Coordinates of C-alpha atoms in Angstrom, one line a residue:
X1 CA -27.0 40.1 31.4
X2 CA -24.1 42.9 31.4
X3 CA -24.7 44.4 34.8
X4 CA -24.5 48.0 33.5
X5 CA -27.7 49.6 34.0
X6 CA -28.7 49.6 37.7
X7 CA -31.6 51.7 40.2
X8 CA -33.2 51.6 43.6
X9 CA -36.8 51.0 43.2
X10 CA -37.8 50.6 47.0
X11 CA -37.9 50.2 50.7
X12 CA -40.1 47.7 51.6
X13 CA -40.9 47.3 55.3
X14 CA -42.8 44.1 54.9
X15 CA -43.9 41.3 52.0
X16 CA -46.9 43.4 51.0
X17 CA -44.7 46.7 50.4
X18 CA -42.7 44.7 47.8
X19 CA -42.8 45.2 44.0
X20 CA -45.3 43.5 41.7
X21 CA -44.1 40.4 40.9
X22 CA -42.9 40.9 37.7
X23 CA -39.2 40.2 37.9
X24 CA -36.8 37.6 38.7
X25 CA -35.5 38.3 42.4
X26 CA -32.1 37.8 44.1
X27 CA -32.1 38.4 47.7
X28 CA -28.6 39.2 49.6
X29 CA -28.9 38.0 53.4
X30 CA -27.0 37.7 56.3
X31 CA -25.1 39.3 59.7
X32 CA -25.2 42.8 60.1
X33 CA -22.0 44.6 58.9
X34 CA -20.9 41.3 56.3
X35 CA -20.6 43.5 53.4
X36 CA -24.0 43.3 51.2
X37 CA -24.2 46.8 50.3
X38 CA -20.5 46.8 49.1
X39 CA -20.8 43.5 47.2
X40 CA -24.3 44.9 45.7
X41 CA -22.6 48.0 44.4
X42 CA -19.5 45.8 42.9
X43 CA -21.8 43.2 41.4
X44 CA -23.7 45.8 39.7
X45 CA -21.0 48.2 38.6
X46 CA -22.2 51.1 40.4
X47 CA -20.4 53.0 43.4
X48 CA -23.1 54.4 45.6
X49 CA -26.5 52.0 44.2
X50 CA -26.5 50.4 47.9
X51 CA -26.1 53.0 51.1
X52 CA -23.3 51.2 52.8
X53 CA -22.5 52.3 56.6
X54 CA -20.3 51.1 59.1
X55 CA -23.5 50.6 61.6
X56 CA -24.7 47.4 61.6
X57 CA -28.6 47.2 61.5
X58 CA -28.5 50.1 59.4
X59 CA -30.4 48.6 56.2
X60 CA -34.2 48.0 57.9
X61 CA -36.0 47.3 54.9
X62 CA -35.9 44.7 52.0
X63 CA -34.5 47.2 49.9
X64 CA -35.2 46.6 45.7
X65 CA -32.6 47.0 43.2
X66 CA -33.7 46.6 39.0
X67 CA -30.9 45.5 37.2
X68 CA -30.6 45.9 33.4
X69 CA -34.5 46.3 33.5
X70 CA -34.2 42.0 33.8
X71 CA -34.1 41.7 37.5
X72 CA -34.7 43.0 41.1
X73 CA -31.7 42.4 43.4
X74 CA -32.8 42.8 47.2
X75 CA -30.9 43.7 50.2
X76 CA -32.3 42.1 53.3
X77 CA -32.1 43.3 56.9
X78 CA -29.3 42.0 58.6
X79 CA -29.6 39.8 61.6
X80 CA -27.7 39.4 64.8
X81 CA -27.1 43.3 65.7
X82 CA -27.1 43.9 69.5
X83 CA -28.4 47.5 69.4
X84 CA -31.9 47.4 67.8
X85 CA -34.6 46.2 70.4
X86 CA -35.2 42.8 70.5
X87 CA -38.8 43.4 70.0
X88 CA -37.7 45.0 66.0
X89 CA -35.3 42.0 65.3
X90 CA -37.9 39.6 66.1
X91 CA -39.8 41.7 63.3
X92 CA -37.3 41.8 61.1
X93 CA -36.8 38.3 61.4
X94 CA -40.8 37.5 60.8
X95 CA -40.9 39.6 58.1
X96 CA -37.4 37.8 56.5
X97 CA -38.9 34.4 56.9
X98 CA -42.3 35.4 55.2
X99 CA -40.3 37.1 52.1
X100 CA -37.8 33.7 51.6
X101 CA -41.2 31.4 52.1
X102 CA -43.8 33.1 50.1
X103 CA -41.9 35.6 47.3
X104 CA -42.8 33.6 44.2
X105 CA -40.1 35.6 42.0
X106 CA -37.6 34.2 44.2
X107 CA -34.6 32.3 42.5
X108 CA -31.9 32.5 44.7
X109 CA -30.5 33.6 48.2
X110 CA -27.0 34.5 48.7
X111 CA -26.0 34.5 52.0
X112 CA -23.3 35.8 53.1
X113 CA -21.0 35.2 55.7
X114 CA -17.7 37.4 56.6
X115 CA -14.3 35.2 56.0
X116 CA -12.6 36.1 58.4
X117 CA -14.7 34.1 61.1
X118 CA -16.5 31.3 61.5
X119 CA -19.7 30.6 60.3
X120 CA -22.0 31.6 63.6
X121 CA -24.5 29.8 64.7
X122 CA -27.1 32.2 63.4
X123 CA -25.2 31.3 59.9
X124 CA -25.6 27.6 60.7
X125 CA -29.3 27.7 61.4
X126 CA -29.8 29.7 58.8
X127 CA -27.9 27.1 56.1
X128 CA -30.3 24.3 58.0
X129 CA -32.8 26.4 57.4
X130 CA -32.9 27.1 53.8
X131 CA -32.1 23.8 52.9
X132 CA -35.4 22.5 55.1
X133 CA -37.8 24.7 52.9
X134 CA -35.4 23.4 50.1
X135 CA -34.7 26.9 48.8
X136 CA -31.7 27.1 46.5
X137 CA -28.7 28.8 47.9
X138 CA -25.2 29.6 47.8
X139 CA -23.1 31.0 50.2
X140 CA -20.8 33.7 49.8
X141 CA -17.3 34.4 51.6
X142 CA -16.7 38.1 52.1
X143 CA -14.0 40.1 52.4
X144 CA -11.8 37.6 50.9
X145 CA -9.5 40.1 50.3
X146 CA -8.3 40.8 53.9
X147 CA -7.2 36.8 53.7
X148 CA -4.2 34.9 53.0
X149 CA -4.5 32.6 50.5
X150 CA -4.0 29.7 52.7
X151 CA -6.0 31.6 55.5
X152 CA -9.3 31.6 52.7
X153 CA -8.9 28.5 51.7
X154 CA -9.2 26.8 55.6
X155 CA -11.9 29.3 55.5
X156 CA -13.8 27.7 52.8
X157 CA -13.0 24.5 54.3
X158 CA -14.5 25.3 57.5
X159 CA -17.7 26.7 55.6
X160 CA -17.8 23.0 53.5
X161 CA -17.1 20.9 56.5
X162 CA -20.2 22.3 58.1
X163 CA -22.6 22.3 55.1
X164 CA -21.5 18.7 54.7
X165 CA -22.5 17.6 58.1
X166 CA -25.7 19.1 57.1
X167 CA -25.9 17.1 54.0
X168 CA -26.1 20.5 52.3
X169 CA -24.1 20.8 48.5
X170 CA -24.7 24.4 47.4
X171 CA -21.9 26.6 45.5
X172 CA -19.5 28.5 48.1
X173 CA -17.7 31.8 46.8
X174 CA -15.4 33.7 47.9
X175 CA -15.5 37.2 47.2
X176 CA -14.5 41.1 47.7
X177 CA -16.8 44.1 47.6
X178 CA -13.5 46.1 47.2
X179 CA -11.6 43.8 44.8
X180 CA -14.7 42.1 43.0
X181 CA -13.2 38.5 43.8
X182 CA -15.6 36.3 42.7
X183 CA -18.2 39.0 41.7
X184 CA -18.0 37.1 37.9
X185 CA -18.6 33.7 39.5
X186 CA -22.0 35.4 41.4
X187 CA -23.0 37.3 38.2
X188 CA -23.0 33.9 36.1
X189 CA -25.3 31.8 39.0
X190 CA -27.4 34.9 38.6
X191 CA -27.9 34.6 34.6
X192 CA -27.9 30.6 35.5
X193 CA -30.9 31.0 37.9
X194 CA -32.4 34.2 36.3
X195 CA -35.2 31.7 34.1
X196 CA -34.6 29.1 36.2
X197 CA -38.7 27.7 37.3
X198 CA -38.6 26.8 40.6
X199 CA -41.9 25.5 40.3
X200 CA -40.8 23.1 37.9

């Protein structure tokens, strides 16, 4: 894969509004306001592919991403915002859990989790989580770029330290929206995973 050719396909409210499933997908997941738009847009070369807004809750739909006509990159909800209802969250939240559980095309999740703080506890039981359904994973550092080096690196740490209490191994990178840090390392688990059966 060479990343260049990119388009929106969809908004999809729910599991039944999604594409056929035709393609490999790649979902992006985590807090509100960690960055997925930006790293979406870096990742697939393009400058305004994924709406990105300084409003968390903003993206309220899965929304479906064909890259290079190979694969569908999806943007999930983010969770944890304190001004939608609690009522929609809760939604969102059903509606998340049904796409990660039942979406056959599904190779990989990358969550995401901003550097610069520690993994919440939302992040935590979300990491338990995945690993319980024993979906593959990896985790992904943002805004890596607003770091030290030695600040990232206990950053990382911190991030390994609590996977390993979890018994969890999955990759762990940390990257930049704005500098495309580690946007190679994310493309190459994605042509990795891309004919990857998880059904095997």
């Amino acid at each position: 894969m060479n990343f260049r050719k990119a388009e929106f396909i969809t908004s999809a409210p729910s599991i039944k509004e999604c594409p056929e499933e035709s393609l490999p997908e790649f979902c992006f997941a985590g807090r509100s306001n960690v960055g997925k738009s930006t790293l979406i847009n870096k990742i697939t070369n393009q400058k305004k592919l994924a709406r990105t807004s300084n409003t968390p809750g903003k993206t309220q739909q899965m929304n479906y991403y064909k890259i290079d006509d190979e694969i569908y990159i999806v943007d999930l909800p983010g969770f944890g915002f304190a001004k939608v209802p609690k009522k929609e969250r809760d939604r969102w939240g059903r509606d998340i859990k049904q796409y990660l559980l039942m979406r056959k095309p599904l190779k990989l999740i990358f969550h995401l989790v901003d550097s610069r703080h520690n993994p919440t506890g939302l992040d935590q039981e979300f990491f338990y989580w995945m690993a319980s359904k024993q979906k593959p994973f990896a985790v992904l550092l943002t805004k890596a770029d607003k770091l030290s080096k030695n600040k990232l690196t206990q950053s990382e740490k911190k991030v390994n330290d609590v996977l390993s209490k979890m018994n969890i191994e999955v990759p762990v990178i940390p990257c930049s929206g704005d500098t495309g840090k580690g946007v190679q390392e994310i493309q190459s688990l994605i042509t990795e995973f891309k004919d990857y059966d998880l059904n095997e």
